[in-house]
CSV table of C-alpha atoms in Angstrom, one decimal:
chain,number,residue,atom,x,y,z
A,1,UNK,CA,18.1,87.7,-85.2
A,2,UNK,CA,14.7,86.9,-87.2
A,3,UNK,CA,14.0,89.2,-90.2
A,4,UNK,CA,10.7,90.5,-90.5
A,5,UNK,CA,10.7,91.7,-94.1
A,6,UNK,CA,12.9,94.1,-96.4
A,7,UNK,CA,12.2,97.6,-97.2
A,8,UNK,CA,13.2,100.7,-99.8
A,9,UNK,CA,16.0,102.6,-97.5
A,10,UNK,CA,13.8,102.2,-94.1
A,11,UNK,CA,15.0,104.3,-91.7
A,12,UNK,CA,12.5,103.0,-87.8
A,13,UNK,CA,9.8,100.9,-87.2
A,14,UNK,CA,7.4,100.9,-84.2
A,15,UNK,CA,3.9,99.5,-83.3
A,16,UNK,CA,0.7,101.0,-81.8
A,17,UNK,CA,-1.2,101.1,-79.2
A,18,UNK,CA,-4.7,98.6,-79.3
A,19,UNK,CA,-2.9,96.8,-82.6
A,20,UNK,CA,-0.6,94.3,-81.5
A,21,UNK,CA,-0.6,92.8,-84.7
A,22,UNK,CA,0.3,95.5,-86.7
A,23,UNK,CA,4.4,96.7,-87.4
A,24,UNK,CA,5.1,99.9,-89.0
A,25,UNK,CA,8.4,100.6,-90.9
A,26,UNK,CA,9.1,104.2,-92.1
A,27,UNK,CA,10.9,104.4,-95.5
A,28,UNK,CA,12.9,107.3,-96.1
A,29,UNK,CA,11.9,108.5,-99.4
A,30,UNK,CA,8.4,109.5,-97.3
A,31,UNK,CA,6.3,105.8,-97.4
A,32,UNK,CA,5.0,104.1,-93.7
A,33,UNK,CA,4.9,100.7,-95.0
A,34,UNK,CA,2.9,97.6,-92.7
A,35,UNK,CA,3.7,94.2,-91.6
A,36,UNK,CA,0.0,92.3,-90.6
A,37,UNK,CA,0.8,89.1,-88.5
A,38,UNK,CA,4.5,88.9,-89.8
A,39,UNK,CA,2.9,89.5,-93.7
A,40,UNK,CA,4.4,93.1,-95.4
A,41,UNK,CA,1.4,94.8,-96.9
A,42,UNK,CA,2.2,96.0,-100.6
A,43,UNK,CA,-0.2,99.3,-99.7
A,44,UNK,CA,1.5,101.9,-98.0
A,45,UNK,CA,0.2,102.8,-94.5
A,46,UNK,CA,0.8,106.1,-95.8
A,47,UNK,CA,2.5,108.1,-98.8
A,48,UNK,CA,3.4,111.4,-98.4
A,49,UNK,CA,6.6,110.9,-100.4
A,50,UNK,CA,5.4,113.9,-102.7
A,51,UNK,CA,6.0,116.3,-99.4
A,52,UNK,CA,9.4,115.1,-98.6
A,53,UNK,CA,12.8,116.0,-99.6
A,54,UNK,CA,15.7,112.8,-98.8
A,55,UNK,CA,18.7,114.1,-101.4
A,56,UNK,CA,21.3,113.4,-98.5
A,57,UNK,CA,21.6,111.1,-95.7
A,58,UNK,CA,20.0,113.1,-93.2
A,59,UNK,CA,16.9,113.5,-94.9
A,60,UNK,CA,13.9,112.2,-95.3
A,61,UNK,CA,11.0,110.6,-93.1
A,62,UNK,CA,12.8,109.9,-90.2
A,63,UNK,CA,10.3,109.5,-87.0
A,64,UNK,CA,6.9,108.2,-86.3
A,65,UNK,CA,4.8,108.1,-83.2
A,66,UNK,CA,1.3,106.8,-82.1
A,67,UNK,CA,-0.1,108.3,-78.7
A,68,UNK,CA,-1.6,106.3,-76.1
A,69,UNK,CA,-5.2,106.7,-77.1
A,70,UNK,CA,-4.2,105.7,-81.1
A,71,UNK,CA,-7.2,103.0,-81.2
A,72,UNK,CA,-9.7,105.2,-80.4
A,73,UNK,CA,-8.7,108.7,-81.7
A,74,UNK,CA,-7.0,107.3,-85.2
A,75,UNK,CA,-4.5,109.8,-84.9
A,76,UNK,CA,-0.6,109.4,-85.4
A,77,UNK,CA,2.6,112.0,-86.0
A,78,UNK,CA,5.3,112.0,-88.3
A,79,UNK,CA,8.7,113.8,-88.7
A,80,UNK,CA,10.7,114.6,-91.7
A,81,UNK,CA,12.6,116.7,-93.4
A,82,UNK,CA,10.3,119.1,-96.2
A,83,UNK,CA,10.8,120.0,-99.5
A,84,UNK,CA,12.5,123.6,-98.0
A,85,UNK,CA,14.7,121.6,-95.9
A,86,UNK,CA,12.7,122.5,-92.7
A,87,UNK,CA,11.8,120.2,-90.0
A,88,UNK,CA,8.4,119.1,-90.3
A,89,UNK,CA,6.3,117.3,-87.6
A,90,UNK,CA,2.6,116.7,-88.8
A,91,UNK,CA,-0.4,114.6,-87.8
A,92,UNK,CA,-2.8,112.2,-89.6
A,93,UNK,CA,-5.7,110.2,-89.3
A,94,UNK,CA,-5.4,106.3,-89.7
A,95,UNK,CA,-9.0,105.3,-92.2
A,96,UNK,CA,-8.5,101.7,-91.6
A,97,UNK,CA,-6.1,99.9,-89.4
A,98,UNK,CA,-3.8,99.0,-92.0
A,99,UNK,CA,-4.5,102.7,-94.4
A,100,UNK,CA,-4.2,106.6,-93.6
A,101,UNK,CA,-4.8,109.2,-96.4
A,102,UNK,CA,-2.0,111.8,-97.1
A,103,UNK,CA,-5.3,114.1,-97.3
A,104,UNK,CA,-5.4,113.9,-93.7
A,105,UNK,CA,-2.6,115.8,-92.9
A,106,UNK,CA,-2.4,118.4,-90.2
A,107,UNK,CA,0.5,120.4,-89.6
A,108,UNK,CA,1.8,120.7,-85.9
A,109,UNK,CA,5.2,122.1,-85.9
A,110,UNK,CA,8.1,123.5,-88.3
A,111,UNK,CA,11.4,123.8,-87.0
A,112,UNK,CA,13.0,125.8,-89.9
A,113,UNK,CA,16.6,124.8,-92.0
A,114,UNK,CA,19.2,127.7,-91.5
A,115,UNK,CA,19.9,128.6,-94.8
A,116,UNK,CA,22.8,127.0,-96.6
A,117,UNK,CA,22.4,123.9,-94.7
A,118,UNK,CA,21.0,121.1,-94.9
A,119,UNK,CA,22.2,118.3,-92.1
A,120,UNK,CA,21.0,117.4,-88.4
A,121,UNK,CA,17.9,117.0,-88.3
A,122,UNK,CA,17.3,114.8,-85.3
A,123,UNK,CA,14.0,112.3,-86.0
A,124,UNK,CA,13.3,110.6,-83.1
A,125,UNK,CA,9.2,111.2,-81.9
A,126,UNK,CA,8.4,109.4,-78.6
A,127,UNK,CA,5.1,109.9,-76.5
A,128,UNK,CA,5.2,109.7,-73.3
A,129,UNK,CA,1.7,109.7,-71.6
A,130,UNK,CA,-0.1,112.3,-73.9
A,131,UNK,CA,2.6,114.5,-74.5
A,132,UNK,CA,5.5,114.0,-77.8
A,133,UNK,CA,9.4,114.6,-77.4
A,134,UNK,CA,10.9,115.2,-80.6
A,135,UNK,CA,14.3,115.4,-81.1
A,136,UNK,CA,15.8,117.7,-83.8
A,137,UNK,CA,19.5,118.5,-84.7
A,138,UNK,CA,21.5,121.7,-84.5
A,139,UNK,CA,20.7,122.1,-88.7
A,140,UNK,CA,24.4,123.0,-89.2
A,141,UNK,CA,27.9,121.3,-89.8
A,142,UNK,CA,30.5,121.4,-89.1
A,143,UNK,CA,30.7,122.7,-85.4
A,144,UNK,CA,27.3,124.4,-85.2
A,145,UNK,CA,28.2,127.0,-87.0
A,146,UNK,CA,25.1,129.4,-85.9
A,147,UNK,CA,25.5,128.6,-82.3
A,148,UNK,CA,22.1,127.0,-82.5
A,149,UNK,CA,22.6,124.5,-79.6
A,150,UNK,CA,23.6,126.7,-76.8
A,151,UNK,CA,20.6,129.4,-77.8
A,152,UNK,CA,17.1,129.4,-76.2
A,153,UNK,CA,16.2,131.3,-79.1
A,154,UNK,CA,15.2,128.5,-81.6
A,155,UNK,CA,14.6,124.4,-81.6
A,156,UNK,CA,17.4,123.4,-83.5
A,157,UNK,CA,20.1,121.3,-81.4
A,158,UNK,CA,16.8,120.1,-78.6
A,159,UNK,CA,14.4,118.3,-77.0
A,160,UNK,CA,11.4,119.4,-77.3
A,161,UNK,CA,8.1,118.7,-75.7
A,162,UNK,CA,4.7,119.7,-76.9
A,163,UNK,CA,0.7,118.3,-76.5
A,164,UNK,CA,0.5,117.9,-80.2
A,165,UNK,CA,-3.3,118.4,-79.8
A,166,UNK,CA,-4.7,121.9,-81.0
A,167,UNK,CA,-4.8,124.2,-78.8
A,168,UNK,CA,-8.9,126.0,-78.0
A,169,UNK,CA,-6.8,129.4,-79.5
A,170,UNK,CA,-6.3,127.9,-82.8
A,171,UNK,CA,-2.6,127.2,-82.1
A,172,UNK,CA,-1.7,124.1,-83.7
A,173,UNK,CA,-0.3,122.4,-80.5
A,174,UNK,CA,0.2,123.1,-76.6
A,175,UNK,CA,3.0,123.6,-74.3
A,176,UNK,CA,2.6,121.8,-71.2
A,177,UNK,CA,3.0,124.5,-68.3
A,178,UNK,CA,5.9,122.3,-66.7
A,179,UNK,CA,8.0,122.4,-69.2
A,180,UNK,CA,11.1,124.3,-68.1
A,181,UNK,CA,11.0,127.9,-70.1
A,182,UNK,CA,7.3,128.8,-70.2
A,183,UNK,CA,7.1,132.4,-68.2
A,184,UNK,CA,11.0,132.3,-68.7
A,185,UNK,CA,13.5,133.8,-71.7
A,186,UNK,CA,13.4,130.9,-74.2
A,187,UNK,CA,11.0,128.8,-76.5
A,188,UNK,CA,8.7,127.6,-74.8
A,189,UNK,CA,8.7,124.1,-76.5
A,190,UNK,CA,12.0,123.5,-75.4
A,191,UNK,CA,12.8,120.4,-72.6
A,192,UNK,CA,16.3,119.9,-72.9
A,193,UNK,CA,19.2,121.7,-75.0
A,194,UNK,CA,23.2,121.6,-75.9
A,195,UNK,CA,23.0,118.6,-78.2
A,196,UNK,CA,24.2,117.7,-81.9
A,197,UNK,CA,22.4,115.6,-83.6
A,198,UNK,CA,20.0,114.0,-81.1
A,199,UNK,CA,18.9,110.8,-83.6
A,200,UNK,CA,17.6,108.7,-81.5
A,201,UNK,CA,16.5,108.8,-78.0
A,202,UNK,CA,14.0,106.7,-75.8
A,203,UNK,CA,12.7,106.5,-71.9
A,204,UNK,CA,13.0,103.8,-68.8
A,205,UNK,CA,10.5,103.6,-66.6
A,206,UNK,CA,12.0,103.2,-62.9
A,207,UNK,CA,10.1,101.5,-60.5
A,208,UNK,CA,9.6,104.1,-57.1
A,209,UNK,CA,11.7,106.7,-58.8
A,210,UNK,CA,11.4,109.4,-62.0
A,211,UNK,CA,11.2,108.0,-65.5
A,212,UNK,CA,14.8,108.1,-67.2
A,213,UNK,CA,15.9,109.5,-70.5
A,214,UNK,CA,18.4,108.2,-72.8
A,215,UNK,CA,20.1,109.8,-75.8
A,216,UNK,CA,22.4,109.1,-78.7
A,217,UNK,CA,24.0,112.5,-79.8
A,218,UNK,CA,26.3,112.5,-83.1
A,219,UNK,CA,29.4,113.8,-82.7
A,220,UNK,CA,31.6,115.8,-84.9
A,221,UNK,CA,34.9,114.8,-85.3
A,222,UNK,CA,36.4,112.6,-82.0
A,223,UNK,CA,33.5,111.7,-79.9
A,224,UNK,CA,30.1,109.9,-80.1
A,225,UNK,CA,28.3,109.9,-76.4
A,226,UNK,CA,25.0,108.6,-74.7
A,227,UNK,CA,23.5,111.1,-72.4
A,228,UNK,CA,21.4,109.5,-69.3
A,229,UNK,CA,19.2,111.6,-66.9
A,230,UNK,CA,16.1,111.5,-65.2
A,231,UNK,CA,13.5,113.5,-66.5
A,232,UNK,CA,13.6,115.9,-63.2
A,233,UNK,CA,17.3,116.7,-64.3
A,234,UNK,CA,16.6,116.8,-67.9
A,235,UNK,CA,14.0,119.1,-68.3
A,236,UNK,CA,15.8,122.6,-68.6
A,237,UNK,CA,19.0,120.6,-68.7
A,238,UNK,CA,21.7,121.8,-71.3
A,239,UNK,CA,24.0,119.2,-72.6
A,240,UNK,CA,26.9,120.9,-73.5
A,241,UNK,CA,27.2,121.3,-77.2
A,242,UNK,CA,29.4,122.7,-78.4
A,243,UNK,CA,31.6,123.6,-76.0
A,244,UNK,CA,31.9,119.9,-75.3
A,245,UNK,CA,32.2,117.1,-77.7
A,246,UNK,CA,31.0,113.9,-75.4
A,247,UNK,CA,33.3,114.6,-72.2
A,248,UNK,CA,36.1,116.5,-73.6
A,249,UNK,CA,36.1,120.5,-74.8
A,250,UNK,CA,35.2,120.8,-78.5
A,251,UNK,CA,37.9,121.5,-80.7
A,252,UNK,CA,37.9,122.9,-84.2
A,253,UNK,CA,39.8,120.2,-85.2
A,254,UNK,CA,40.0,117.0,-87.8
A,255,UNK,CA,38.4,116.9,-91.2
A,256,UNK,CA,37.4,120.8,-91.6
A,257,UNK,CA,40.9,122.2,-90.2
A,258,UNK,CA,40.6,125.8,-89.7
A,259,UNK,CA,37.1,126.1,-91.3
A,260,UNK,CA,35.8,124.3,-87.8
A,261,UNK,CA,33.5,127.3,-85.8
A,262,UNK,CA,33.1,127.6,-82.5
A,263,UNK,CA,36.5,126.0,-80.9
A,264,UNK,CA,36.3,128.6,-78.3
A,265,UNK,CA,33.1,128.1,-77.2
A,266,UNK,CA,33.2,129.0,-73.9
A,267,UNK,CA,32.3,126.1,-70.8
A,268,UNK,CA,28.2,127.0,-69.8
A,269,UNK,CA,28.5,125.3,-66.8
A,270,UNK,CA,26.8,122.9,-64.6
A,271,UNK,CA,26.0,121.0,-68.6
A,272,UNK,CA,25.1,117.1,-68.0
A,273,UNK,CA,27.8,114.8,-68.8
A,274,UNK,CA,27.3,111.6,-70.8
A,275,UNK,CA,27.4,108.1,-68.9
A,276,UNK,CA,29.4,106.6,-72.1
A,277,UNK,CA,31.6,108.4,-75.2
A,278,UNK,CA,33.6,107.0,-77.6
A,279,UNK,CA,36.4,107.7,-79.6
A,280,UNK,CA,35.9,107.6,-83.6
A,281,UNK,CA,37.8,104.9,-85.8
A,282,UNK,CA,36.2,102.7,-86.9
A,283,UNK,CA,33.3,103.8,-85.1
A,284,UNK,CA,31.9,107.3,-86.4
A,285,UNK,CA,27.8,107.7,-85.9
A,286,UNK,CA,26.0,106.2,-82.4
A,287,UNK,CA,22.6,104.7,-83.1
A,288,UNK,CA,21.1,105.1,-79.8
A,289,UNK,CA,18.2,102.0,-78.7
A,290,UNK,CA,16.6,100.9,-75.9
A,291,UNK,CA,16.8,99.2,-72.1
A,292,UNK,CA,15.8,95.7,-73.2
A,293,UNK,CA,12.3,94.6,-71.3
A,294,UNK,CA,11.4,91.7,-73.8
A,295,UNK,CA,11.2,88.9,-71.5
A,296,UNK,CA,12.5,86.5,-74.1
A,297,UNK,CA,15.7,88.1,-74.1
A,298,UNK,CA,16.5,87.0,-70.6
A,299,UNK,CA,20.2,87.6,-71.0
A,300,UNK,CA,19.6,90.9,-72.0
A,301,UNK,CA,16.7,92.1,-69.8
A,302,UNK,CA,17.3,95.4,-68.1
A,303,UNK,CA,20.5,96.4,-70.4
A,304,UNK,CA,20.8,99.3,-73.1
A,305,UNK,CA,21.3,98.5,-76.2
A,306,UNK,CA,23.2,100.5,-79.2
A,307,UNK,CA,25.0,100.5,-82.0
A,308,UNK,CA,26.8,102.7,-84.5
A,309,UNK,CA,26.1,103.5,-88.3
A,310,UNK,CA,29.9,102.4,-89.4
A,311,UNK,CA,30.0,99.3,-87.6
A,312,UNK,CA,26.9,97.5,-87.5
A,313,UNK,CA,27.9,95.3,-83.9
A,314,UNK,CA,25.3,95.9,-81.2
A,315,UNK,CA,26.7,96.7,-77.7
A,316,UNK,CA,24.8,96.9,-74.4
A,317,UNK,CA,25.9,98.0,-70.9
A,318,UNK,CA,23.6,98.8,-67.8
A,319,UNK,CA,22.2,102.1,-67.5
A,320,UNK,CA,23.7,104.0,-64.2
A,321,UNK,CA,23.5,107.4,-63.7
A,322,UNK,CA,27.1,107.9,-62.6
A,323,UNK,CA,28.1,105.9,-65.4
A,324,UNK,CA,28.0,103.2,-67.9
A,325,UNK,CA,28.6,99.7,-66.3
A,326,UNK,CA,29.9,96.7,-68.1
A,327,UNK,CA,29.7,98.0,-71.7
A,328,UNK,CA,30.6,94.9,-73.9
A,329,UNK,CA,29.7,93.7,-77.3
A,330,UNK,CA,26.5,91.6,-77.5
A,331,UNK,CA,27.8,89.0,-80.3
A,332,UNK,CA,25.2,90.3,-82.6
A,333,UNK,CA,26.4,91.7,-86.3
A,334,UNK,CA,23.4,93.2,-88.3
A,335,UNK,CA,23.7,90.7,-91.6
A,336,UNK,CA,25.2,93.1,-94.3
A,337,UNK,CA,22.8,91.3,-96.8
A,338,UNK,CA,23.4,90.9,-100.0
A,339,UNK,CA,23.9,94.7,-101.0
A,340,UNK,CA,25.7,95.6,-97.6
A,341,UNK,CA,23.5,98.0,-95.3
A,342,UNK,CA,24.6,99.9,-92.7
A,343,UNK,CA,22.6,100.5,-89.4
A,344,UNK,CA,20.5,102.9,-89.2
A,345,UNK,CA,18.0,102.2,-86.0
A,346,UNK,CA,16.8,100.4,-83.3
A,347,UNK,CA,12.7,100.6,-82.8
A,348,UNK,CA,10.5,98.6,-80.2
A,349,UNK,CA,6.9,97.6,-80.4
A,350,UNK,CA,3.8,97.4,-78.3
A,351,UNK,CA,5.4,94.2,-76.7
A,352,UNK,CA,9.0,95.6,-76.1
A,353,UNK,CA,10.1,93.4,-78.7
A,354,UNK,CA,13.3,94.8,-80.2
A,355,UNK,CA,13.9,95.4,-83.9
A,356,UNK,CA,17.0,96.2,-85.8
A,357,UNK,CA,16.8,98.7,-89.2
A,358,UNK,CA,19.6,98.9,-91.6
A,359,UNK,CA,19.8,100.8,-95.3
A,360,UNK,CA,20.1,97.8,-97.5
A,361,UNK,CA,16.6,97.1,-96.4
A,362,UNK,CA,16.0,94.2,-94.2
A,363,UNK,CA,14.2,94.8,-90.8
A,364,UNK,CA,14.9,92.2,-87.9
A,365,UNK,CA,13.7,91.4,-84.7
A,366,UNK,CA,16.1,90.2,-81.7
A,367,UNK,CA,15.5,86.7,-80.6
A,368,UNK,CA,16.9,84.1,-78.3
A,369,UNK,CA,18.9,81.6,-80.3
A,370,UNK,CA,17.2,78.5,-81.1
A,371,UNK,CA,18.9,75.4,-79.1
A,372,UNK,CA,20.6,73.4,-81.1
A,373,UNK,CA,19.4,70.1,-82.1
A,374,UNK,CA,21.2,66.8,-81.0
A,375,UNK,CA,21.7,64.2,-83.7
């Protein structure tokens, strides 16, 4: 592990396109800070901390995404949680390579809180090609109380997919025509549904076959699983919340007792099954990550990597559609640090290097141990 810097409560960091030397670090309280050639900046990338509300865990600026023409357009996308609570995905416009005003704020989508509630609100923004996935929560706990997941009705408890570029009828964005309920009942912006808490999710390319699509969805009270699917069976795919709670029917069980909804939900059918879920204790939150392709982790290469909020270890397995294979721990502990610090993300840059994020602050990258020097 080699730390990069330390941040206020950072909750991802990425890189973009045509700026290798650039590392961007979200802060939850609403603050993209920079790291120039391995130096934090003390300016902000950008500050919209006065637009966002992170009063619980949940909350907060959560996901960032530059599309593959960043260098030349200037234009970026954030995700984060309002001062109503609501969803919020918005675009800016970077000034300089290092600065973006707040003024330059566009809004794209709102994905609204149900009232009363204020948890799962997903985070994860990913472009693949021109078009964003976002990833945003059911909005209510415990046991999706409003159903949210299971209905076509609204984006809570989905994937979504969007061209975040204005539409020529003044919408704010586009819906691709392939995605899988345009013409059909449901939002249109949907890709995939059933899921909790998606948090994090990310893509493998596959060499002669479809791009796959892996996600970390939150469980309630028993389960934490990692969903894995090409794209063909994701899009329209539903993943089972909440009749299911990773591969075993949902109960209204555990912590809430009777005032657990939805224990009866009935089976959908045909849902997509995770490759790999876990029982809680000790373990209670997965933090999903990425199929290593940094070729300096050559032990590593071609595995997934994740971890969970309450533990901190970082395990890997390799990624099989029927299944995860050889899941084991990697022998890598995120350093508490001198506050503690739990982990909160994985993020990868421009060069598929692979970065850890925890709460007490410090960011690291993963890196082959140095050999040892003989005396």
């Amino acid at each position: 592990m080699k730390k990069i810097a330390s941040f206020h409560d950072p909750t991802y960091v990425t890189g973009a396109p045509g700026f290798p030397g650039l590392l961007f670090v979200t802060q939850r309280a609403g603050k993209v800070m920079v790291v120039e050639q391995g130096k934090k900046q003390p300016r902000p990338f950008l500050n919209i901390s006065a637009r966002v509300t992170a009063q619980r865990s949940q909350q907060g600026l959560i996901g960032l995404a530059f599309p593959p023409d960043y260098k030349k357009s200037r234009r970026f996308y954030v995700q984060y949680t309002d001062r109503d609570d609501n969803v919020q995905i918005d675009e800016y416009h970077r000034s300089k390579p290092t600065y973006a005003r707040a003024a330059s704020r566009r809004p794209v989508l709102l994905a609204p809180e149900p009232d009363g509630y204020a948890d799962h609100n997903g985070g994860q923004l990913q472009f693949r090609g021109r078009l964003l996935y976002s990833g945003i929560g059911d909005g209510t706990d415990p046991g999706d109380a409003l159903n949210n997941a299971q209905s076509l009705d609204n984006l809570r408890g989905k994937i979504i997919r969007i061209d975040p570029r204005p539409s020529r009828g003044g919408r704010p964005y586009r819906v691709p025509r392939s995605n899988p309920f345009v013409g059909r009942p449901g939002r249109d912006e949907i890709y995939s549904y059933g899921l909790r808490n998606p948090y994090r999710f990310s893509f493998q390319p596959v060499k002669g076959a479809p791009d796959r699509m892996l996600i970390g969805d939150v469980g309630q009270n028993r389960f934490e699983e990692i969903d894995y699917e090409n794209l063909r069976f994701a899009r329209g795919g539903n993943y089972g919340w909440d009749a299911f709670e990773g591969n075993a029917p949902y109960e209204a069980s555990g912590p809430c007792g009777i005032f657990c909804p939805n224990g009866d939900t009935p089976d959908p059918g045909n849902t997509l099954k995770p490759i790999l879920a876990y029982p809680h204790g000790p373990r209670c939150a997965v933090i999903s990550g990425y199929v290593v392709r940094d070729p300096a982790l050559k032990r590593l290469r071609g595995r997934y990597l994740y971890s969970d909020y309450c533990g901190g270890h970082i395990r890997s397995f390799k990624p099989r559609l029927g299944g995860a294979v050889d899941d084991r721990p990697v022998g890598i502990k995120t350093p508490p640090g001198r506050f503690g610090g739990l982990m909160t993300s994985f993020g990868e840059d421009t060069s598929h290097h692979i970065y850890t994020v925890t709460t007490n602050g410090p960011v690291y990258r993963l890196a082959p141990p140095r050999p040892m020097k003989h005396r």
